[in-house]
Short mmCIF file of C-alpha atoms and ligand atoms in Angstrom, two decimals:
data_model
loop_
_atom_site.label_atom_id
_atom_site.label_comp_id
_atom_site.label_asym_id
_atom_site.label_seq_id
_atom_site.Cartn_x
_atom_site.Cartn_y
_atom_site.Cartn_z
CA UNK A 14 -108.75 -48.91 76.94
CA UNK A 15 -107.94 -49.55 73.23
CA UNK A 16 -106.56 -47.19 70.82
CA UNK A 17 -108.49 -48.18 67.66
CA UNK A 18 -110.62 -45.67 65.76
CA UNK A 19 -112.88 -47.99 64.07
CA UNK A 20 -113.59 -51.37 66.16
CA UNK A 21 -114.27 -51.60 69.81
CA UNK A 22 -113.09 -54.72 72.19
CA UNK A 23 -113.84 -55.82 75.26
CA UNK A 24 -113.90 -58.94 77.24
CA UNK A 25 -116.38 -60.99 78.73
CA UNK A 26 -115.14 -64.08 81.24
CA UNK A 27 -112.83 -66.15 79.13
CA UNK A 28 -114.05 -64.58 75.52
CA UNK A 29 -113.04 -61.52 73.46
CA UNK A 30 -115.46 -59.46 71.35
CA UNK A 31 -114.28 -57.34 68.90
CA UNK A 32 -117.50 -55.05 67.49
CA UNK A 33 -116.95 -53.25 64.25
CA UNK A 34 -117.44 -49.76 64.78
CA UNK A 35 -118.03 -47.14 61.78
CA UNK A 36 -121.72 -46.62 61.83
CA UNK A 37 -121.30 -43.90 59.50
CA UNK A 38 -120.36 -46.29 56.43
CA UNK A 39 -122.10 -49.18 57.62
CA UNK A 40 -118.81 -50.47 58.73
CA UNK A 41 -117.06 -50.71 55.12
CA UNK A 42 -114.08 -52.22 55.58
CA UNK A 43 -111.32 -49.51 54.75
CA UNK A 44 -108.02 -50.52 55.01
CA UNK A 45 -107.26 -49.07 58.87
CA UNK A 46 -110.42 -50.71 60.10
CA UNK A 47 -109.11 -54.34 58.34
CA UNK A 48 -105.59 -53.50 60.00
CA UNK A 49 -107.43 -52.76 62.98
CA UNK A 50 -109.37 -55.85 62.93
CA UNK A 51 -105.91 -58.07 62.73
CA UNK A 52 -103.95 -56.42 65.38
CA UNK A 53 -106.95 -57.38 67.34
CA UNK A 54 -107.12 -60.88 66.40
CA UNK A 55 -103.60 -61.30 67.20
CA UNK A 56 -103.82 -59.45 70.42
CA UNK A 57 -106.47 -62.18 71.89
CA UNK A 58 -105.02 -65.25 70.15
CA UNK A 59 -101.74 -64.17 72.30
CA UNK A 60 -103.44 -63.70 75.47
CA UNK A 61 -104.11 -66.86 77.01
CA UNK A 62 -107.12 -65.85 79.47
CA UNK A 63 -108.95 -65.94 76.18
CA UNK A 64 -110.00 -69.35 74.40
CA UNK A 65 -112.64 -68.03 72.00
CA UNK A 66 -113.39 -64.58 69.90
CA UNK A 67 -117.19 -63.11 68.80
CA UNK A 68 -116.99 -60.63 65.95
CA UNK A 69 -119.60 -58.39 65.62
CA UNK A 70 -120.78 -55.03 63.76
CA UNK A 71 -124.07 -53.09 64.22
CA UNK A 72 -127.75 -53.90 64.70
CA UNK A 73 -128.06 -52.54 60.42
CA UNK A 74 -124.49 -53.73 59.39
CA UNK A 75 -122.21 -56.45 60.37
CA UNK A 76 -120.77 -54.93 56.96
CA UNK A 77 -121.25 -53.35 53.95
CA UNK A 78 -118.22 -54.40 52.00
CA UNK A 79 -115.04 -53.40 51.32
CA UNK A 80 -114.50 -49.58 51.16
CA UNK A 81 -115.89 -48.63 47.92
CA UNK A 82 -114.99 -44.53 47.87
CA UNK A 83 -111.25 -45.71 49.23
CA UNK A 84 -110.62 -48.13 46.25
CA UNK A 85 -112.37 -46.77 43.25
CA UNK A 86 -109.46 -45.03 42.11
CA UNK A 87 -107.17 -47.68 42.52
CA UNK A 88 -105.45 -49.19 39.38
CA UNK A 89 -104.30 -52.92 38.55
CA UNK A 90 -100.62 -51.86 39.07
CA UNK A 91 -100.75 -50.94 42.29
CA UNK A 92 -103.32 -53.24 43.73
CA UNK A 93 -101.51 -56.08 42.70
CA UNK A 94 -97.81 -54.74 43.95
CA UNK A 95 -99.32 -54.04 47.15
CA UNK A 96 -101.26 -57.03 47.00
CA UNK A 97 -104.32 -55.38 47.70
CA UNK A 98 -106.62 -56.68 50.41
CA UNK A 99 -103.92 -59.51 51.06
CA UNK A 100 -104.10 -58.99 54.51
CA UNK A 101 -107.38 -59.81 54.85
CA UNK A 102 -106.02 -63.35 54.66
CA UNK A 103 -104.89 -62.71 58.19
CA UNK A 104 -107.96 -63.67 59.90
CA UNK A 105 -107.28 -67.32 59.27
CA UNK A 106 -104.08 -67.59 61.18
CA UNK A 107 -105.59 -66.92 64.50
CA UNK A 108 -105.77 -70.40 66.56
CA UNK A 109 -108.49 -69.70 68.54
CA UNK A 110 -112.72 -70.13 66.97
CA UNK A 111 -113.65 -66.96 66.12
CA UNK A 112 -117.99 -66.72 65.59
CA UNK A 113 -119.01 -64.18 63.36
CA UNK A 114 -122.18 -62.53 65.07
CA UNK A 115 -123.94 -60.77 62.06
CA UNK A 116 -126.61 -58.54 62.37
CA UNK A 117 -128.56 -56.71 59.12
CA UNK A 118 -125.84 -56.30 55.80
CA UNK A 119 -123.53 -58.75 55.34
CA UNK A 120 -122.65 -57.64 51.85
CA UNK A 121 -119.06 -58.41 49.38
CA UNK A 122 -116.38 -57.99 52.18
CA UNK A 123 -118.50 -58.56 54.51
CA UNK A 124 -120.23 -61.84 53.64
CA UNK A 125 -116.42 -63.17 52.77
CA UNK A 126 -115.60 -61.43 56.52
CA UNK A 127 -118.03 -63.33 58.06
CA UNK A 128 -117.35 -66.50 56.28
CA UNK A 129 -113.31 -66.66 57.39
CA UNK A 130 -115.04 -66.71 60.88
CA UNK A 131 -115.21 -70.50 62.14
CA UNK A 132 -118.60 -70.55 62.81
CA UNK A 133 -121.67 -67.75 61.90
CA UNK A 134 -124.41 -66.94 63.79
CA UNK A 135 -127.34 -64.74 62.61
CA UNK A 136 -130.26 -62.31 63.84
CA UNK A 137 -133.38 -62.46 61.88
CA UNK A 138 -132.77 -59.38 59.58
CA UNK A 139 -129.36 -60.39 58.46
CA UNK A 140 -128.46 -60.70 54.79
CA UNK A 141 -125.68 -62.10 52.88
CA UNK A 142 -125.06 -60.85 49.63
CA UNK A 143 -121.95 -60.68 46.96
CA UNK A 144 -122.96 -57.47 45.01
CA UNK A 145 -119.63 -56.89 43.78
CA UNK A 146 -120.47 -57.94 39.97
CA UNK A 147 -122.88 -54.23 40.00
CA UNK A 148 -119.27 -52.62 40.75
CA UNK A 149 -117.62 -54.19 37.37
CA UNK A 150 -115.50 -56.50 39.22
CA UNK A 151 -115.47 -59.95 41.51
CA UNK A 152 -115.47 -60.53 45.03
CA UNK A 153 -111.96 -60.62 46.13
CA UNK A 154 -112.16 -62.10 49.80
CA UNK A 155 -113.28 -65.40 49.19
CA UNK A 156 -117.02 -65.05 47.65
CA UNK A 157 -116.13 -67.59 44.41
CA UNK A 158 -114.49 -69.88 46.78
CA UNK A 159 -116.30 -70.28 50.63
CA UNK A 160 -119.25 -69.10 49.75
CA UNK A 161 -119.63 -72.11 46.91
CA UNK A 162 -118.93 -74.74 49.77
CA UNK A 163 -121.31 -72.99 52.01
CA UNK A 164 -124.25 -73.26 49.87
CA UNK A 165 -123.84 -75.18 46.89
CA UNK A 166 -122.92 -74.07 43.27
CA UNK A 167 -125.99 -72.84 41.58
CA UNK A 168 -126.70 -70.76 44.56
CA UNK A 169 -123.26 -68.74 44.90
CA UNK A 170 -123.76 -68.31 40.87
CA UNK A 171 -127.21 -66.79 40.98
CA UNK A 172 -125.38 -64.17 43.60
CA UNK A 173 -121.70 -63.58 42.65
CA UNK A 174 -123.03 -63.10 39.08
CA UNK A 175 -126.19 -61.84 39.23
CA UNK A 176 -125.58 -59.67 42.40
CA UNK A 177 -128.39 -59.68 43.87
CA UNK A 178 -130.37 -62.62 45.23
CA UNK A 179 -129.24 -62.35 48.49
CA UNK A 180 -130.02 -64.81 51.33
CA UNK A 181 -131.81 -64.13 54.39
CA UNK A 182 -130.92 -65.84 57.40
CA UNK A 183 -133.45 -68.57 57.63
CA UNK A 184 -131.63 -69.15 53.98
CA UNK A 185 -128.08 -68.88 55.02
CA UNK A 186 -129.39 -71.33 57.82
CA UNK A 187 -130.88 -73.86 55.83
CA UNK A 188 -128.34 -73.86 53.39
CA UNK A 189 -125.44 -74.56 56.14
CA UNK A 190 -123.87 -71.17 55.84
CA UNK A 191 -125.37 -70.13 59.32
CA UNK A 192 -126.09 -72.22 61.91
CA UNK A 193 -127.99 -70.72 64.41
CA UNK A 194 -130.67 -67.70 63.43
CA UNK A 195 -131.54 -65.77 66.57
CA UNK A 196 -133.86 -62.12 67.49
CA UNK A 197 -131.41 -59.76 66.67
CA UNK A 198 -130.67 -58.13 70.73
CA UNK A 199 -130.11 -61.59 71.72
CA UNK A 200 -127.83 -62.42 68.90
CA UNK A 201 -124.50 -61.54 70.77
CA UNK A 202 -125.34 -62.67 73.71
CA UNK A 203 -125.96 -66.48 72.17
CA UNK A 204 -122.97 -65.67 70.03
CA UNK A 205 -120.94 -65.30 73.60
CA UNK A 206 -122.70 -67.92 75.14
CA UNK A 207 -121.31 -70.48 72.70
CA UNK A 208 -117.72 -68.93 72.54
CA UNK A 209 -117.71 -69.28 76.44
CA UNK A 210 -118.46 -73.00 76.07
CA UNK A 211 -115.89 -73.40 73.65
CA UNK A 212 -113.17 -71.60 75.72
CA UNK A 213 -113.85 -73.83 78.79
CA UNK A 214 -113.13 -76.47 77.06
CA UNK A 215 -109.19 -77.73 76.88
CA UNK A 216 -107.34 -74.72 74.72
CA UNK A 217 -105.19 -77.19 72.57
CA UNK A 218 -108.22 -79.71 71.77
CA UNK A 219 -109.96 -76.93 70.64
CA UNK A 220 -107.24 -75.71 68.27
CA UNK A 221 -106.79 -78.65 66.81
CA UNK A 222 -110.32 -79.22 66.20
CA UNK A 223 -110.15 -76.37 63.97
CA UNK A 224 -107.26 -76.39 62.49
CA UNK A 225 -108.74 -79.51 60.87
CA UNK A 226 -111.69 -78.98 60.19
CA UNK A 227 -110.00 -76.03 58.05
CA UNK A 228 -108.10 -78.69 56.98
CA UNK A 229 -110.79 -80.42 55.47
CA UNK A 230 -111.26 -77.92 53.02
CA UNK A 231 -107.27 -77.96 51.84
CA UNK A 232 -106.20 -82.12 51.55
CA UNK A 233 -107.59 -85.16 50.24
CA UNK A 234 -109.61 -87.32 52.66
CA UNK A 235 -106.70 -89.58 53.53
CA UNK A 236 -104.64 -87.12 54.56
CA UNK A 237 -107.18 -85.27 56.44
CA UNK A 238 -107.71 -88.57 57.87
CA UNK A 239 -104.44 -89.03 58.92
CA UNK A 240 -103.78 -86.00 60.47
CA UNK A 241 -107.01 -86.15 62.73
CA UNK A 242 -105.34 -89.49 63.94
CA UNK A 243 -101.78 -87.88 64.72
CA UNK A 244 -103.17 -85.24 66.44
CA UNK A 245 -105.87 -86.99 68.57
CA UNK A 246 -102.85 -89.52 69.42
CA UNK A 247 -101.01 -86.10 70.16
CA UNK A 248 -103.61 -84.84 72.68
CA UNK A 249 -102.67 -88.19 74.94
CA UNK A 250 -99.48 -86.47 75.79
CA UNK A 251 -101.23 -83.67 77.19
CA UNK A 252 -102.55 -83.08 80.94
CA UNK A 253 -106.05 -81.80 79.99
CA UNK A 254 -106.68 -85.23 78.27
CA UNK A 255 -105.94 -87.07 81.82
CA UNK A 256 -108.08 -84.66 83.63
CA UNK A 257 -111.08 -84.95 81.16
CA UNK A 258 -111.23 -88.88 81.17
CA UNK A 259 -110.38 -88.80 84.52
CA UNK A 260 -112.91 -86.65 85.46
CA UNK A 261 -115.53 -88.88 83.32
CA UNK A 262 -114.31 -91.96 85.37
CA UNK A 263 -115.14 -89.88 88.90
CA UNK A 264 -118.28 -89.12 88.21
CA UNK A 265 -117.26 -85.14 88.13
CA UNK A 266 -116.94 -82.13 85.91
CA UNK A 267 -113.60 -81.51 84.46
CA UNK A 268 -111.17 -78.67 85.35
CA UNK A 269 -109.14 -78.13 82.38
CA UNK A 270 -105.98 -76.11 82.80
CA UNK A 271 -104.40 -75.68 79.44
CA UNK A 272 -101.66 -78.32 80.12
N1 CAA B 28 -118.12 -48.61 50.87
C1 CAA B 28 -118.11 -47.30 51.21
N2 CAA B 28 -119.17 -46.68 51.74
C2 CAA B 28 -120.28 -47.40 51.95
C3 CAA B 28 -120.35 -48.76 51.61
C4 CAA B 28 -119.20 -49.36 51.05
N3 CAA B 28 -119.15 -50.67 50.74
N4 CAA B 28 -121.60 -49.21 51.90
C5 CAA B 28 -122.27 -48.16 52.41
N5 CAA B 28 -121.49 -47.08 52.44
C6 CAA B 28 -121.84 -45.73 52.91
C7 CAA B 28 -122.72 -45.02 51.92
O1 CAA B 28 -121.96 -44.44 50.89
C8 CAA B 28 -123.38 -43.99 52.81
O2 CAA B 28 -122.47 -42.92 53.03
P1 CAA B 28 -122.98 -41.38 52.92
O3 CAA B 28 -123.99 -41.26 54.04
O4 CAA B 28 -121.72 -40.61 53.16
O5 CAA B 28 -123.57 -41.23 51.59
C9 CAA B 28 -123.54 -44.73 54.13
O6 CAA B 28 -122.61 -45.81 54.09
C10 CAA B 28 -124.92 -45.32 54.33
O7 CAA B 28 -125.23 -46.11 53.19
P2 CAA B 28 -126.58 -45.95 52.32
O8 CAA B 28 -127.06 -44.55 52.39
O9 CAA B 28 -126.33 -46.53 50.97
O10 CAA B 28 -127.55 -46.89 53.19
P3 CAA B 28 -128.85 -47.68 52.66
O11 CAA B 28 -129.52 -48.19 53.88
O12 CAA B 28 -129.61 -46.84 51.71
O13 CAA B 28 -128.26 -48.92 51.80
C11 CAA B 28 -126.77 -50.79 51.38
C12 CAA B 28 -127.53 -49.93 52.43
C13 CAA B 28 -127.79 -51.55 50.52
C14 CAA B 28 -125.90 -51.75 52.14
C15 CAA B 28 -125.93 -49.85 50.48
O14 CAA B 28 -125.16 -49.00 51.29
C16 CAA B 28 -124.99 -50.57 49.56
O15 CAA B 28 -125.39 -51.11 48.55
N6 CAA B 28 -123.67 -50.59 49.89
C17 CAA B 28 -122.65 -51.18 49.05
C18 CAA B 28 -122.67 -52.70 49.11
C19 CAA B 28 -121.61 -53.26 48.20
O16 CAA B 28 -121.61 -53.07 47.00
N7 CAA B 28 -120.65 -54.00 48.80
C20 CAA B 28 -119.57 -54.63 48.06
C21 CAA B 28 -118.37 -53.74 48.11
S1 CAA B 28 -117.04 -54.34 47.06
C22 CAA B 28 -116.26 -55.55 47.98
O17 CAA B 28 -116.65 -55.84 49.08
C23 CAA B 28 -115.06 -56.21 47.34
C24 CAA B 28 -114.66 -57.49 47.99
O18 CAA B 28 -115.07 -58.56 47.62
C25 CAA B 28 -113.67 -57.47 49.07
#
């Protein structure tokens, strides 16, 4: 049994779900729910029964931002000595695919929650949304960066500055910001379902994949290009890799062991 106050965990086969749990703020993101969040992360990318995460949050709120009533006395001094929200940055140091499974408000911190995820998943009645501009400020988790990739400039202008036209899932979808859209009960279960393929699958192959795909995002084609090749040469040294073309050769299903 866990110990946090504001998420829940559990396990299902080979996956970790980590469901953010503070209905009564439609799971803002205050700072002991965000530290919460990491130890949890870090917990599951340790264990190695587990090859993929889900994060969740509510059937109404994946999230509704960062904590608003916790920060608005905050000044520029502090924030930036304690780097505030720096930890958030966290999230992307965990190996293992983690699919953000959002239900209803995806909103500032949550949106750029959601979008540190590796892949994103949505019910029906989600929406993403960067309202921070109606606060006076920016968002501060990646909104003026991801989100701009995800779905194009003109799009992440109308919201980060206007801070409102939010997107609906079939939008997020057909932009490339979500890719699957899904009734909202049966959203964590297909959220699982995928994670579960993806941890069957050979642990350091998987890692790889997304460390580079991340990667992408960071270097200049060549060396993107470059590192693919080193570490697909890489993956020759590795057990898994005989036992998956092997297995291909036989006619069977592979058994990968993480070796
Ligand atoms: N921070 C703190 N509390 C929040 C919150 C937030 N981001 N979002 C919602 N809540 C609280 C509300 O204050 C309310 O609490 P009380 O019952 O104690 O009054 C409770 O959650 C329920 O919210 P509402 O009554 O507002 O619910 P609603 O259904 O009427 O509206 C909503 C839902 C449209 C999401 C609305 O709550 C809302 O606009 N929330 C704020 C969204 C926002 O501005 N997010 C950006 C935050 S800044 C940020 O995230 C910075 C960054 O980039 C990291």
């Amino acid at each position: 049994a866990s110990t946090y106050q504001h998420i829940l965990t559990e396990t299902r086969g080979k996956v970790a779900l980590v469901t953010l749990n503070r209905p009564k703020a439609l799971n803002a993101l205050c700072n002991d729910l965000f530290v919460e969040v990491n130890d949890a992360m870090k917990n599951f990318d340790d264990d190695e029964n587990i090859g993929a995460i889900v994060l969740t949050g509510s059937e109404k709120a994946f999230a509704a931002g960062a904590d608003i009533k916790e920060m608005k006395d905050n000044n520029f001094v502090d924030t930036y000595k304690k780097d505030f929200l720096g930890h958030w940055a966290k999230i992307s140091d965990v190996k293992k695919p983690i699919i953000a499974a959002v239900n209803g408000y995806a909103l500032g911190g949550g949106c750029e929650l959601a979008m540190s995820c590796d892949i994103i998943y949505a019910g029906e009645k989600a929406v993403f949304g960067q309202p921070e501009i109606n606060l006076g400020i920016i968002p501060g988790a990646g909104g003026t960066q991801r989100l701009v990739r995800a779905v194009g400039k003109s799009r992440a202008m109308e919201m980060v500055l206007g801070g409102g036209a939010n997107l609906t899932a079939t939008e997020a979808q057909s932009l490339g910001l979500v890719s699957k859209v899904v009734p909202a009960d049966q959203l964590i279960d297909e959220a699982v379902k995928t994670a579960s393929k993806i941890a069957s699958k050979s642990q350091a192959s998987v890692q790889m994949g997304k460390e580079l795909i991340n990667k992408s995002f960071e270097v200049p084609l060549s060396a993107g290009l470059r590192w693919e090749r080193a570490y697909f040469q890489a993956l020759f040294g590795t057990a898994d890799q005989k036992e998956g073309m092997g297995a291909f050769a036989e006619k069977r299903k592979p058994n990968f062991t993480n070796n």
